[in-house]
Amino acid sequence: MKIELQVGTRATTKDFRNTYKARYLVEHGWRIDSVVKPMVAGLTNRVDLISVPTKYGQLVVKNEDMLTYVGNNVWDVRSSK
């Protein structure tokens, strides 16, 4: 069974990441880059930087931002503030 992302699907970035596999989100325009950030001697922290295409261009999003799929791999982003 093929999963289809319906136009109008709305959730936070975190909810999309928990629901769909990263590969599926990348197929729908997401860009996920991982950065390893040193914390203290011998310990590191992996941080994922996520951006999505909007009608204005690629936009970096936070986990709390509300995303809406508008079709053709384009997303609408509403800030969490």
PDB file of N, CA, C and O in Angstrom:
ATOM      1  N   MET A   1       0.846  -1.175   0.000  1.00  0.00           N
ATOM      2  CA  MET A   1       0.000   0.000   0.000  1.00  0.00           C
ATOM      3  C   MET A   1       0.892   1.238   0.000  1.00  0.00           C
ATOM      4  O   MET A   1       1.781   1.387   0.834  1.00  0.00           O
ATOM      5  N   LYS A   2       0.661   2.133  -0.935  1.00  0.00           N
ATOM      6  CA  LYS A   2       1.436   3.353  -1.041  1.00  0.00           C
ATOM      7  C   LYS A   2       0.809   4.440  -0.184  1.00  0.00           C
ATOM      8  O   LYS A   2      -0.389   4.704  -0.265  1.00  0.00           O
ATOM      9  N   ILE A   3       1.644   5.075   0.630  1.00  0.00           N
ATOM     10  CA  ILE A   3       1.171   6.177   1.470  1.00  0.00           C
ATOM     11  C   ILE A   3       1.243   7.454   0.648  1.00  0.00           C
ATOM     12  O   ILE A   3       2.259   7.739   0.020  1.00  0.00           O
ATOM     13  N   GLU A   4       0.162   8.223   0.650  1.00  0.00           N
ATOM     14  CA  GLU A   4       0.154   9.490  -0.058  1.00  0.00           C
ATOM     15  C   GLU A   4      -0.030  10.617   0.926  1.00  0.00           C
ATOM     16  O   GLU A   4      -0.859  10.543   1.831  1.00  0.00           O
ATOM     17  N   LEU A   5       0.757  11.656   0.749  1.00  0.00           N
ATOM     18  CA  LEU A   5       0.646  12.847   1.569  1.00  0.00           C
ATOM     19  C   LEU A   5      -0.430  13.726   0.944  1.00  0.00           C
ATOM     20  O   LEU A   5      -0.268  14.232  -0.166  1.00  0.00           O
ATOM     21  N   GLN A   6      -1.543  13.856   1.625  1.00  0.00           N
ATOM     22  CA  GLN A   6      -2.677  14.601   1.100  1.00  0.00           C
ATOM     23  C   GLN A   6      -2.452  16.109   1.215  1.00  0.00           C
ATOM     24  O   GLN A   6      -1.872  16.586   2.181  1.00  0.00           O
ATOM     25  N   VAL A   7      -2.918  16.850   0.219  1.00  0.00           N
ATOM     26  CA  VAL A   7      -2.876  18.310   0.275  1.00  0.00           C
ATOM     27  C   VAL A   7      -3.698  18.751   1.477  1.00  0.00           C
ATOM     28  O   VAL A   7      -4.802  18.256   1.711  1.00  0.00           O
ATOM     29  N   GLY A   8      -3.153  19.663   2.258  1.00  0.00           N
ATOM     30  CA  GLY A   8      -3.841  20.155   3.443  1.00  0.00           C
ATOM     31  C   GLY A   8      -3.429  19.454   4.722  1.00  0.00           C
ATOM     32  O   GLY A   8      -3.870  19.833   5.804  1.00  0.00           O
ATOM     33  N   THR A   9      -2.571  18.443   4.622  1.00  0.00           N
ATOM     34  CA  THR A   9      -2.099  17.762   5.821  1.00  0.00           C
ATOM     35  C   THR A   9      -1.292  18.743   6.647  1.00  0.00           C
ATOM     36  O   THR A   9      -0.386  19.396   6.145  1.00  0.00           O
ATOM     37  N   ARG A  10      -1.641  18.866   7.937  1.00  0.00           N
ATOM     38  CA  ARG A  10      -1.018  19.871   8.796  1.00  0.00           C
ATOM     39  C   ARG A  10      -0.555  19.235  10.097  1.00  0.00           C
ATOM     40  O   ARG A  10      -1.277  18.465  10.716  1.00  0.00           O
ATOM     41  N   ALA A  11       0.668  19.583  10.495  1.00  0.00           N
ATOM     42  CA  ALA A  11       1.230  19.113  11.765  1.00  0.00           C
ATOM     43  C   ALA A  11       2.499  19.900  12.041  1.00  0.00           C
ATOM     44  O   ALA A  11       2.981  20.642  11.185  1.00  0.00           O
ATOM     45  N   THR A  12       3.052  19.703  13.226  1.00  0.00           N
ATOM     46  CA  THR A  12       4.327  20.335  13.538  1.00  0.00           C
ATOM     47  C   THR A  12       5.449  19.556  12.852  1.00  0.00           C
ATOM     48  O   THR A  12       5.270  18.397  12.454  1.00  0.00           O
ATOM     49  N   THR A  13       6.591  20.188  12.731  1.00  0.00           N
ATOM     50  CA  THR A  13       7.755  19.521  12.139  1.00  0.00           C
ATOM     51  C   THR A  13       8.071  18.243  12.896  1.00  0.00           C
ATOM     52  O   THR A  13       8.323  17.192  12.295  1.00  0.00           O
ATOM     53  N   LYS A  14       8.033  18.310  14.206  1.00  0.00           N
ATOM     54  CA  LYS A  14       8.335  17.143  15.040  1.00  0.00           C
ATOM     55  C   LYS A  14       7.354  16.001  14.766  1.00  0.00           C
ATOM     56  O   LYS A  14       7.745  14.842  14.666  1.00  0.00           O
ATOM     57  N   ASP A  15       6.067  16.325  14.629  1.00  0.00           N
ATOM     58  CA  ASP A  15       5.065  15.290  14.355  1.00  0.00           C
ATOM     59  C   ASP A  15       5.289  14.628  12.990  1.00  0.00           C
ATOM     60  O   ASP A  15       5.134  13.415  12.845  1.00  0.00           O
ATOM     61  N   PHE A  16       5.630  15.426  11.964  1.00  0.00           N
ATOM     62  CA  PHE A  16       5.933  14.853  10.653  1.00  0.00           C
ATOM     63  C   PHE A  16       7.128  13.912  10.748  1.00  0.00           C
ATOM     64  O   PHE A  16       7.129  12.830  10.176  1.00  0.00           O
ATOM     65  N   ARG A  17       8.171  14.323  11.482  1.00  0.00           N
ATOM     66  CA  ARG A  17       9.372  13.489  11.625  1.00  0.00           C
ATOM     67  C   ARG A  17       9.060  12.192  12.354  1.00  0.00           C
ATOM     68  O   ARG A  17       9.649  11.162  12.063  1.00  0.00           O
ATOM     69  N   ASN A  18       8.140  12.239  13.323  1.00  0.00           N
ATOM     70  CA  ASN A  18       7.784  11.035  14.068  1.00  0.00           C
ATOM     71  C   ASN A  18       6.839  10.120  13.285  1.00  0.00           C
ATOM     72  O   ASN A  18       6.755   8.934  13.574  1.00  0.00           O
ATOM     73  N   THR A  19       6.114  10.665  12.320  1.00  0.00           N
ATOM     74  CA  THR A  19       5.121   9.905  11.568  1.00  0.00           C
ATOM     75  C   THR A  19       5.689   9.281  10.298  1.00  0.00           C
ATOM     76  O   THR A  19       5.395   8.126   9.983  1.00  0.00           O
ATOM     77  N   TYR A  20       6.483  10.027   9.562  1.00  0.00           N
ATOM     78  CA  TYR A  20       6.997   9.578   8.266  1.00  0.00           C
ATOM     79  C   TYR A  20       8.500   9.308   8.344  1.00  0.00           C
ATOM     80  O   TYR A  20       9.211   9.932   9.124  1.00  0.00           O
ATOM     81  N   LYS A  21       8.976   8.420   7.496  1.00  0.00           N
ATOM     82  CA  LYS A  21      10.408   8.160   7.403  1.00  0.00           C
ATOM     83  C   LYS A  21      11.085   9.337   6.714  1.00  0.00           C
ATOM     84  O   LYS A  21      10.480  10.009   5.868  1.00  0.00           O
ATOM     85  N   ALA A  22      12.347   9.556   7.052  1.00  0.00           N
ATOM     86  CA  ALA A  22      13.104  10.683   6.495  1.00  0.00           C
ATOM     87  C   ALA A  22      13.154  10.615   4.968  1.00  0.00           C
ATOM     88  O   ALA A  22      13.016  11.637   4.290  1.00  0.00           O
ATOM     89  N   ARG A  23      13.327   9.422   4.417  1.00  0.00           N
ATOM     90  CA  ARG A  23      13.397   9.267   2.962  1.00  0.00           C
ATOM     91  C   ARG A  23      12.104   9.746   2.288  1.00  0.00           C
ATOM     92  O   ARG A  23      12.131  10.387   1.241  1.00  0.00           O
ATOM     93  N   TYR A  24      10.967   9.432   2.893  1.00  0.00           N
ATOM     94  CA  TYR A  24       9.672   9.845   2.341  1.00  0.00           C
ATOM     95  C   TYR A  24       9.533  11.366   2.368  1.00  0.00           C
ATOM     96  O   TYR A  24       9.053  11.975   1.421  1.00  0.00           O
ATOM     97  N   LEU A  25       9.974  11.990   3.469  1.00  0.00           N
ATOM     98  CA  LEU A  25       9.900  13.446   3.572  1.00  0.00           C
ATOM     99  C   LEU A  25      10.826  14.118   2.563  1.00  0.00           C
ATOM    100  O   LEU A  25      10.460  15.141   1.969  1.00  0.00           O
ATOM    101  N   VAL A  26      11.998  13.541   2.341  1.00  0.00           N
ATOM    102  CA  VAL A  26      12.927  14.086   1.348  1.00  0.00           C
ATOM    103  C   VAL A  26      12.304  14.014  -0.047  1.00  0.00           C
ATOM    104  O   VAL A  26      12.460  14.938  -0.850  1.00  0.00           O
ATOM    105  N   GLU A  27      11.568  12.961  -0.328  1.00  0.00           N
ATOM    106  CA  GLU A  27      10.876  12.842  -1.618  1.00  0.00           C
ATOM    107  C   GLU A  27       9.832  13.934  -1.802  1.00  0.00           C
ATOM    108  O   GLU A  27       9.460  14.251  -2.922  1.00  0.00           O
ATOM    109  N   HIS A  28       9.355  14.500  -0.702  1.00  0.00           N
ATOM    110  CA  HIS A  28       8.360  15.575  -0.754  1.00  0.00           C
ATOM    111  C   HIS A  28       8.979  16.945  -0.479  1.00  0.00           C
ATOM    112  O   HIS A  28       8.319  17.854   0.008  1.00  0.00           O
ATOM    113  N   GLY A  29      10.266  17.075  -0.803  1.00  0.00           N
ATOM    114  CA  GLY A  29      10.901  18.378  -0.778  1.00  0.00           C
ATOM    115  C   GLY A  29      11.716  18.717   0.452  1.00  0.00           C
ATOM    116  O   GLY A  29      12.433  19.717   0.452  1.00  0.00           O
ATOM    117  N   TRP A  30      11.586  17.935   1.511  1.00  0.00           N
ATOM    118  CA  TRP A  30      12.346  18.246   2.724  1.00  0.00           C
ATOM    119  C   TRP A  30      13.828  18.091   2.468  1.00  0.00           C
ATOM    120  O   TRP A  30      14.260  17.272   1.659  1.00  0.00           O
ATOM    121  N   ARG A  31      14.612  18.872   3.192  1.00  0.00           N
ATOM    122  CA  ARG A  31      16.068  18.723   3.190  1.00  0.00           C
ATOM    123  C   ARG A  31      16.486  18.572   4.638  1.00  0.00           C
ATOM    124  O   ARG A  31      16.198  19.438   5.463  1.00  0.00           O
ATOM    125  N   ILE A  32      17.138  17.462   4.946  1.00  0.00           N
ATOM    126  CA  ILE A  32      17.558  17.170   6.317  1.00  0.00           C
ATOM    127  C   ILE A  32      19.074  17.020   6.321  1.00  0.00           C
ATOM    128  O   ILE A  32      19.618  16.112   5.688  1.00  0.00           O
ATOM    129  N   ASP A  33      19.749  17.936   6.998  1.00  0.00           N
ATOM    130  CA  ASP A  33      21.207  17.898   7.112  1.00  0.00           C
ATOM    131  C   ASP A  33      21.564  17.676   8.571  1.00  0.00           C
ATOM    132  O   ASP A  33      21.027  18.331   9.458  1.00  0.00           O
ATOM    133  N   SER A  34      22.478  16.761   8.823  1.00  0.00           N
ATOM    134  CA  SER A  34      22.927  16.484  10.186  1.00  0.00           C
ATOM    135  C   SER A  34      24.280  17.131  10.426  1.00  0.00           C
ATOM    136  O   SER A  34      25.165  17.082   9.575  1.00  0.00           O
ATOM    137  N   VAL A  35      24.408  17.734  11.604  1.00  0.00           N
ATOM    138  CA  VAL A  35      25.647  18.372  12.017  1.00  0.00           C
ATOM    139  C   VAL A  35      26.043  17.782  13.362  1.00  0.00           C
ATOM    140  O   VAL A  35      25.208  17.654  14.256  1.00  0.00           O
ATOM    141  N   VAL A  36      27.303  17.404  13.503  1.00  0.00           N
ATOM    142  CA  VAL A  36      27.795  16.904  14.786  1.00  0.00           C
ATOM    143  C   VAL A  36      28.442  18.072  15.508  1.00  0.00           C
ATOM    144  O   VAL A  36      29.368  18.699  15.014  1.00  0.00           O
ATOM    145  N   LYS A  37      27.916  18.367  16.677  1.00  0.00           N
ATOM    146  CA  LYS A  37      28.342  19.523  17.452  1.00  0.00           C
ATOM    147  C   LYS A  37      29.092  19.053  18.698  1.00  0.00           C
ATOM    148  O   LYS A  37      28.552  18.284  19.489  1.00  0.00           O
ATOM    149  N   PRO A  38      30.359  19.490  18.883  1.00  0.00           N
ATOM    150  CA  PRO A  38      31.072  19.090  20.102  1.00  0.00           C
ATOM    151  C   PRO A  38      30.484  19.782  21.320  1.00  0.00           C
ATOM    152  O   PRO A  38      30.145  20.958  21.267  1.00  0.00           O
ATOM    153  N   MET A  39      30.353  19.035  22.412  1.00  0.00           N
ATOM    154  CA  MET A  39      29.809  19.613  23.644  1.00  0.00           C
ATOM    155  C   MET A  39      30.942  19.824  24.650  1.00  0.00           C
ATOM    156  O   MET A  39      31.339  20.941  24.900  1.00  0.00           O
ATOM    157  N   VAL A  40      31.445  18.755  25.203  1.00  0.00           N
ATOM    158  CA  VAL A  40      32.592  18.793  26.107  1.00  0.00           C
ATOM    159  C   VAL A  40      33.579  17.751  25.612  1.00  0.00           C
ATOM    160  O   VAL A  40      33.267  16.977  24.711  1.00  0.00           O
ATOM    161  N   ALA A  41      34.732  17.712  26.196  1.00  0.00           N
ATOM    162  CA  ALA A  41      35.771  16.785  25.735  1.00  0.00           C
ATOM    163  C   ALA A  41      35.240  15.358  25.636  1.00  0.00           C
ATOM    164  O   ALA A  41      34.760  14.788  26.614  1.00  0.00           O
ATOM    165  N   GLY A  42      35.273  14.799  24.432  1.00  0.00           N
ATOM    166  CA  GLY A  42      34.866  13.421  24.220  1.00  0.00           C
ATOM    167  C   GLY A  42      33.390  13.214  23.960  1.00  0.00           C
ATOM    168  O   GLY A  42      32.968  12.129  23.598  1.00  0.00           O
ATOM    169  N   LEU A  43      32.550  14.219  24.110  1.00  0.00           N
ATOM    170  CA  LEU A  43      31.105  14.081  23.878  1.00  0.00           C
ATOM    171  C   LEU A  43      30.670  14.981  22.731  1.00  0.00           C
ATOM    172  O   LEU A  43      31.109  16.116  22.612  1.00  0.00           O
ATOM    173  N   THR A  44      29.800  14.441  21.890  1.00  0.00           N
ATOM    174  CA  THR A  44      29.254  15.229  20.788  1.00  0.00           C
ATOM    175  C   THR A  44      27.733  15.114  20.802  1.00  0.00           C
ATOM    176  O   THR A  44      27.157  14.242  21.447  1.00  0.00           O
ATOM    177  N   ASN A  45      27.107  15.989  20.074  1.00  0.00           N
ATOM    178  CA  ASN A  45      25.658  16.013  19.960  1.00  0.00           C
ATOM    179  C   ASN A  45      25.305  16.168  18.484  1.00  0.00           C
ATOM    180  O   ASN A  45      25.825  17.059  17.817  1.00  0.00           O
ATOM    181  N   ARG A  46      24.442  15.301  17.960  1.00  0.00           N
ATOM    182  CA  ARG A  46      24.017  15.392  16.566  1.00  0.00           C
ATOM    183  C   ARG A  46      22.783  16.285  16.480  1.00  0.00           C
ATOM    184  O   ARG A  46      21.802  16.082  17.191  1.00  0.00           O
ATOM    185  N   VAL A  47      22.834  17.264  15.590  1.00  0.00           N
ATOM    186  CA  VAL A  47      21.731  18.200  15.402  1.00  0.00           C
ATOM    187  C   VAL A  47      21.259  18.088  13.961  1.00  0.00           C
ATOM    188  O   VAL A  47      22.062  18.125  13.028  1.00  0.00           O
ATOM    189  N   ASP A  48      19.956  17.930  13.759  1.00  0.00           N
ATOM    190  CA  ASP A  48      19.390  17.890  12.413  1.00  0.00           C
ATOM    191  C   ASP A  48      18.868  19.274  12.045  1.00  0.00           C
ATOM    192  O   ASP A  48      18.091  19.869  12.793  1.00  0.00           O
ATOM    193  N   LEU A  49      19.313  19.777  10.904  1.00  0.00           N
ATOM    194  CA  LEU A  49      18.818  21.040  10.363  1.00  0.00           C
ATOM    195  C   LEU A  49      17.834  20.687   9.261  1.00  0.00           C
ATOM    196  O   LEU A  49      18.184  19.995   8.309  1.00  0.00           O
ATOM    197  N   ILE A  50      16.605  21.169   9.381  1.00  0.00           N
ATOM    198  CA  ILE A  50      15.545  20.802   8.439  1.00  0.00           C
ATOM    199  C   ILE A  50      15.073  22.045   7.707  1.00  0.00           C
ATOM    200  O   ILE A  50      14.811  23.085   8.328  1.00  0.00           O
ATOM    201  N   SER A  51      14.945  21.931   6.391  1.00  0.00           N
ATOM    202  CA  SER A  51      14.360  23.013   5.607  1.00  0.00           C
ATOM    203  C   SER A  51      13.344  22.417   4.638  1.00  0.00           C
ATOM    204  O   SER A  51      13.449  21.260   4.240  1.00  0.00           O
ATOM    205  N   VAL A  52      12.353  23.217   4.303  1.00  0.00           N
ATOM    206  CA  VAL A  52      11.305  22.784   3.379  1.00  0.00           C
ATOM    207  C   VAL A  52      11.120  23.853   2.302  1.00  0.00           C
ATOM    208  O   VAL A  52      11.348  25.037   2.548  1.00  0.00           O
ATOM    209  N   PRO A  53      10.717  23.438   1.098  1.00  0.00           N
ATOM    210  CA  PRO A  53      10.468  24.424   0.053  1.00  0.00           C
ATOM    211  C   PRO A  53       9.111  25.108   0.266  1.00  0.00           C
ATOM    212  O   PRO A  53       8.110  24.451   0.550  1.00  0.00           O
ATOM    213  N   THR A  54       9.109  26.425   0.172  1.00  0.00           N
ATOM    214  CA  THR A  54       7.874  27.207   0.233  1.00  0.00           C
ATOM    215  C   THR A  54       7.736  27.954  -1.088  1.00  0.00           C
ATOM    216  O   THR A  54       8.622  27.887  -1.933  1.00  0.00           O
ATOM    217  N   LYS A  55       6.672  28.679  -1.250  1.00  0.00           N
ATOM    218  CA  LYS A  55       6.516  29.433  -2.493  1.00  0.00           C
ATOM    219  C   LYS A  55       7.529  30.577  -2.581  1.00  0.00           C
ATOM    220  O   LYS A  55       7.725  31.150  -3.643  1.00  0.00           O
ATOM    221  N   TYR A  56       8.192  30.893  -1.476  1.00  0.00           N
ATOM    222  CA  TYR A  56       9.203  31.952  -1.463  1.00  0.00           C
ATOM    223  C   TYR A  56      10.626  31.403  -1.519  1.00  0.00           C
ATOM    224  O   TYR A  56      11.576  32.163  -1.555  1.00  0.00           O
ATOM    225  N   GLY A  57      10.793  30.086  -1.466  1.00  0.00           N
ATOM    226  CA  GLY A  57      12.114  29.464  -1.473  1.00  0.00           C
ATOM    227  C   GLY A  57      12.270  28.517  -0.302  1.00  0.00           C
ATOM    228  O   GLY A  57      11.330  28.285   0.461  1.00  0.00           O
ATOM    229  N   GLN A  58      13.466  27.985  -0.136  1.00  0.00           N
ATOM    230  CA  GLN A  58      13.751  27.022   0.935  1.00  0.00           C
ATOM    231  C   GLN A  58      13.787  27.762   2.274  1.00  0.00           C
ATOM    232  O   GLN A  58      14.405  28.796   2.395  1.00  0.00           O
ATOM    233  N   LEU A  59      13.121  27.201   3.303  1.00  0.00           N
ATOM    234  CA  LEU A  59      13.021  27.839   4.602  1.00  0.00           C
ATOM    235  C   LEU A  59      13.382  26.844   5.701  1.00  0.00           C
ATOM    236  O   LEU A  59      12.860  25.732   5.730  1.00  0.00           O
ATOM    237  N   VAL A  60      14.280  27.246   6.596  1.00  0.00           N
ATOM    238  CA  VAL A  60      14.660  26.409   7.724  1.00  0.00           C
ATOM    239  C   VAL A  60      13.528  26.434   8.744  1.00  0.00           C
ATOM    240  O   VAL A  60      12.978  27.496   9.047  1.00  0.00           O
ATOM    241  N   VAL A  61      13.175  25.261   9.300  1.00  0.00           N
ATOM    242  CA  VAL A  61      12.074  25.173  10.259  1.00  0.00           C
ATOM    243  C   VAL A  61      12.552  24.592  11.585  1.00  0.00           C
ATOM    244  O   VAL A  61      13.540  23.865  11.639  1.00  0.00           O
ATOM    245  N   LYS A  62      11.833  24.942  12.652  1.00  0.00           N
ATOM    246  CA  LYS A  62      12.085  24.402  13.987  1.00  0.00           C
ATOM    247  C   LYS A  62      11.074  23.285  14.261  1.00  0.00           C
ATOM    248  O   LYS A  62      10.063  23.170  13.564  1.00  0.00           O
ATOM    249  N   ASN A  63      11.327  22.496  15.292  1.00  0.00           N
ATOM    250  CA  ASN A  63      10.437  21.381  15.640  1.00  0.00           C
ATOM    251  C   ASN A  63       9.025  21.839  15.956  1.00  0.00           C
ATOM    252  O   ASN A  63       8.065  21.114  15.725  1.00  0.00           O
ATOM    253  N   GLU A  64       8.862  23.039  16.489  1.00  0.00           N
ATOM    254  CA  GLU A  64       7.545  23.514  16.921  1.00  0.00           C
ATOM    255  C   GLU A  64       6.770  24.223  15.816  1.00  0.00           C
ATOM    256  O   GLU A  64       5.598  24.559  16.000  1.00  0.00           O
ATOM    257  N   ASP A  65       7.397  24.502  14.665  1.00  0.00           N
ATOM    258  CA  ASP A  65       6.720  25.204  13.573  1.00  0.00           C
ATOM    259  C   ASP A  65       5.613  24.336  12.978  1.00  0.00           C
ATOM    260  O   ASP A  65       5.762  23.117  12.861  1.00  0.00           O
ATOM    261  N   MET A  66       4.504  24.963  12.592  1.00  0.00           N
ATOM    262  CA  MET A  66       3.372  24.273  11.995  1.00  0.00           C
ATOM    263  C   MET A  66       3.543  24.252  10.478  1.00  0.00           C
ATOM    264  O   MET A  66       3.716  25.299   9.851  1.00  0.00           O
ATOM    265  N   LEU A  67       3.519  23.048   9.887  1.00  0.00           N
ATOM    266  CA  LEU A  67       3.683  22.885   8.444  1.00  0.00           C
ATOM    267  C   LEU A  67       2.388  22.389   7.822  1.00  0.00           C
ATOM    268  O   LEU A  67       1.696  21.556   8.411  1.00  0.00           O
ATOM    269  N   THR A  68       2.093  22.887   6.631  1.00  0.00           N
ATOM    270  CA  THR A  68       0.940  22.421   5.869  1.00  0.00           C
ATOM    271  C   THR A  68       1.418  22.084   4.467  1.00  0.00           C
ATOM    272  O   THR A  68       2.089  22.897   3.821  1.00  0.00           O
ATOM    273  N   TYR A  69       1.074  20.885   4.000  1.00  0.00           N
ATOM    274  CA  TYR A  69       1.453  20.484   2.649  1.00  0.00           C
ATOM    275  C   TYR A  69       0.459  21.080   1.668  1.00  0.00           C
ATOM    276  O   TYR A  69      -0.749  20.857   1.777  1.00  0.00           O
ATOM    277  N   VAL A  70       0.965  21.872   0.685  1.00  0.00           N
ATOM    278  CA  VAL A  70       0.070  22.506  -0.279  1.00  0.00           C
ATOM    279  C   VAL A  70       0.164  21.890  -1.672  1.00  0.00           C
ATOM    280  O   VAL A  70      -0.489  22.367  -2.601  1.00  0.00           O
ATOM    281  N   GLY A  71       0.947  20.809  -1.811  1.00  0.00           N
ATOM    282  CA  GLY A  71       1.032  20.096  -3.082  1.00  0.00           C
ATOM    283  C   GLY A  71       2.291  20.430  -3.863  1.00  0.00           C
ATOM    284  O   GLY A  71       2.934  21.452  -3.638  1.00  0.00           O
ATOM    285  N   ASN A  72       2.633  19.556  -4.800  1.00  0.00           N
ATOM    286  CA  ASN A  72       3.807  19.720  -5.663  1.00  0.00           C
ATOM    287  C   ASN A  72       5.085  19.996  -4.878  1.00  0.00           C
ATOM    288  O   ASN A  72       5.893  20.843  -5.263  1.00  0.00           O
ATOM    289  N   ASN A  73       5.254  19.311  -3.746  1.00  0.00           N
ATOM    290  CA  ASN A  73       6.428  19.440  -2.877  1.00  0.00           C
ATOM    291  C   ASN A  73       6.614  20.852  -2.325  1.00  0.00           C
ATOM    292  O   ASN A  73       7.734  21.288  -2.086  1.00  0.00           O
ATOM    293  N   VAL A  74       5.537  21.590  -2.159  1.00  0.00           N
ATOM    294  CA  VAL A  74       5.577  22.933  -1.583  1.00  0.00           C
ATOM    295  C   VAL A  74       4.858  22.914  -0.251  1.00  0.00           C
ATOM    296  O   VAL A  74       3.814  22.268  -0.099  1.00  0.00           O
ATOM    297  N   TRP A  75       5.427  23.617   0.731  1.00  0.00           N
ATOM    298  CA  TRP A  75       4.909  23.633   2.096  1.00  0.00           C
ATOM    299  C   TRP A  75       4.606  25.052   2.543  1.00  0.00           C
ATOM    300  O   TRP A  75       5.249  25.994   2.106  1.00  0.00           O
ATOM    301  N   ASP A  76       3.635  25.191   3.428  1.00  0.00           N
ATOM    302  CA  ASP A  76       3.346  26.456   4.082  1.00  0.00           C
ATOM    303  C   ASP A  76       3.859  26.330   5.525  1.00  0.00           C
ATOM    304  O   ASP A  76       3.647  25.301   6.158  1.00  0.00           O
ATOM    305  N   VAL A  77       4.535  27.350   6.021  1.00  0.00           N
ATOM    306  CA  VAL A  77       5.134  27.302   7.355  1.00  0.00           C
ATOM    307  C   VAL A  77       4.554  28.433   8.208  1.00  0.00           C
ATOM    308  O   VAL A  77       4.518  29.585   7.773  1.00  0.00           O
ATOM    309  N   ARG A  78       4.108  28.078   9.400  1.00  0.00           N
ATOM    310  CA  ARG A  78       3.650  29.061  10.381  1.00  0.00           C
ATOM    311  C   ARG A  78       4.552  28.951  11.594  1.00  0.00           C
ATOM    312  O   ARG A  78       4.751  27.854  12.138  1.00  0.00           O
ATOM    313  N   SER A  79       5.091  30.071  12.009  1.00  0.00           N
ATOM    314  CA  SER A  79       6.030  30.084  13.140  1.00  0.00           C
ATOM    315  C   SER A  79       5.335  29.683  14.430  1.00  0.00           C
ATOM    316  O   SER A  79       4.145  29.903  14.628  1.00  0.00           O
ATOM    317  N   SER A  80       6.122  29.121  15.347  1.00  0.00           N
ATOM    318  CA  SER A  80       5.581  28.676  16.626  1.00  0.00           C
ATOM    319  C   SER A  80       5.401  29.823  17.610  1.00  0.00           C
ATOM    320  O   SER A  80       4.869  29.634  18.687  1.00  0.00           O
ATOM    321  N   LYS A  81       5.851  31.015  17.263  1.00  0.00           N
ATOM    322  CA  LYS A  81       5.772  32.159  18.196  1.00  0.00           C
ATOM    323  C   LYS A  81       4.388  32.701  18.310  1.00  0.00           C
ATOM    324  O   LYS A  81       3.585  32.884  17.584  1.00  0.00           O
TER     325      LYS A  81
END
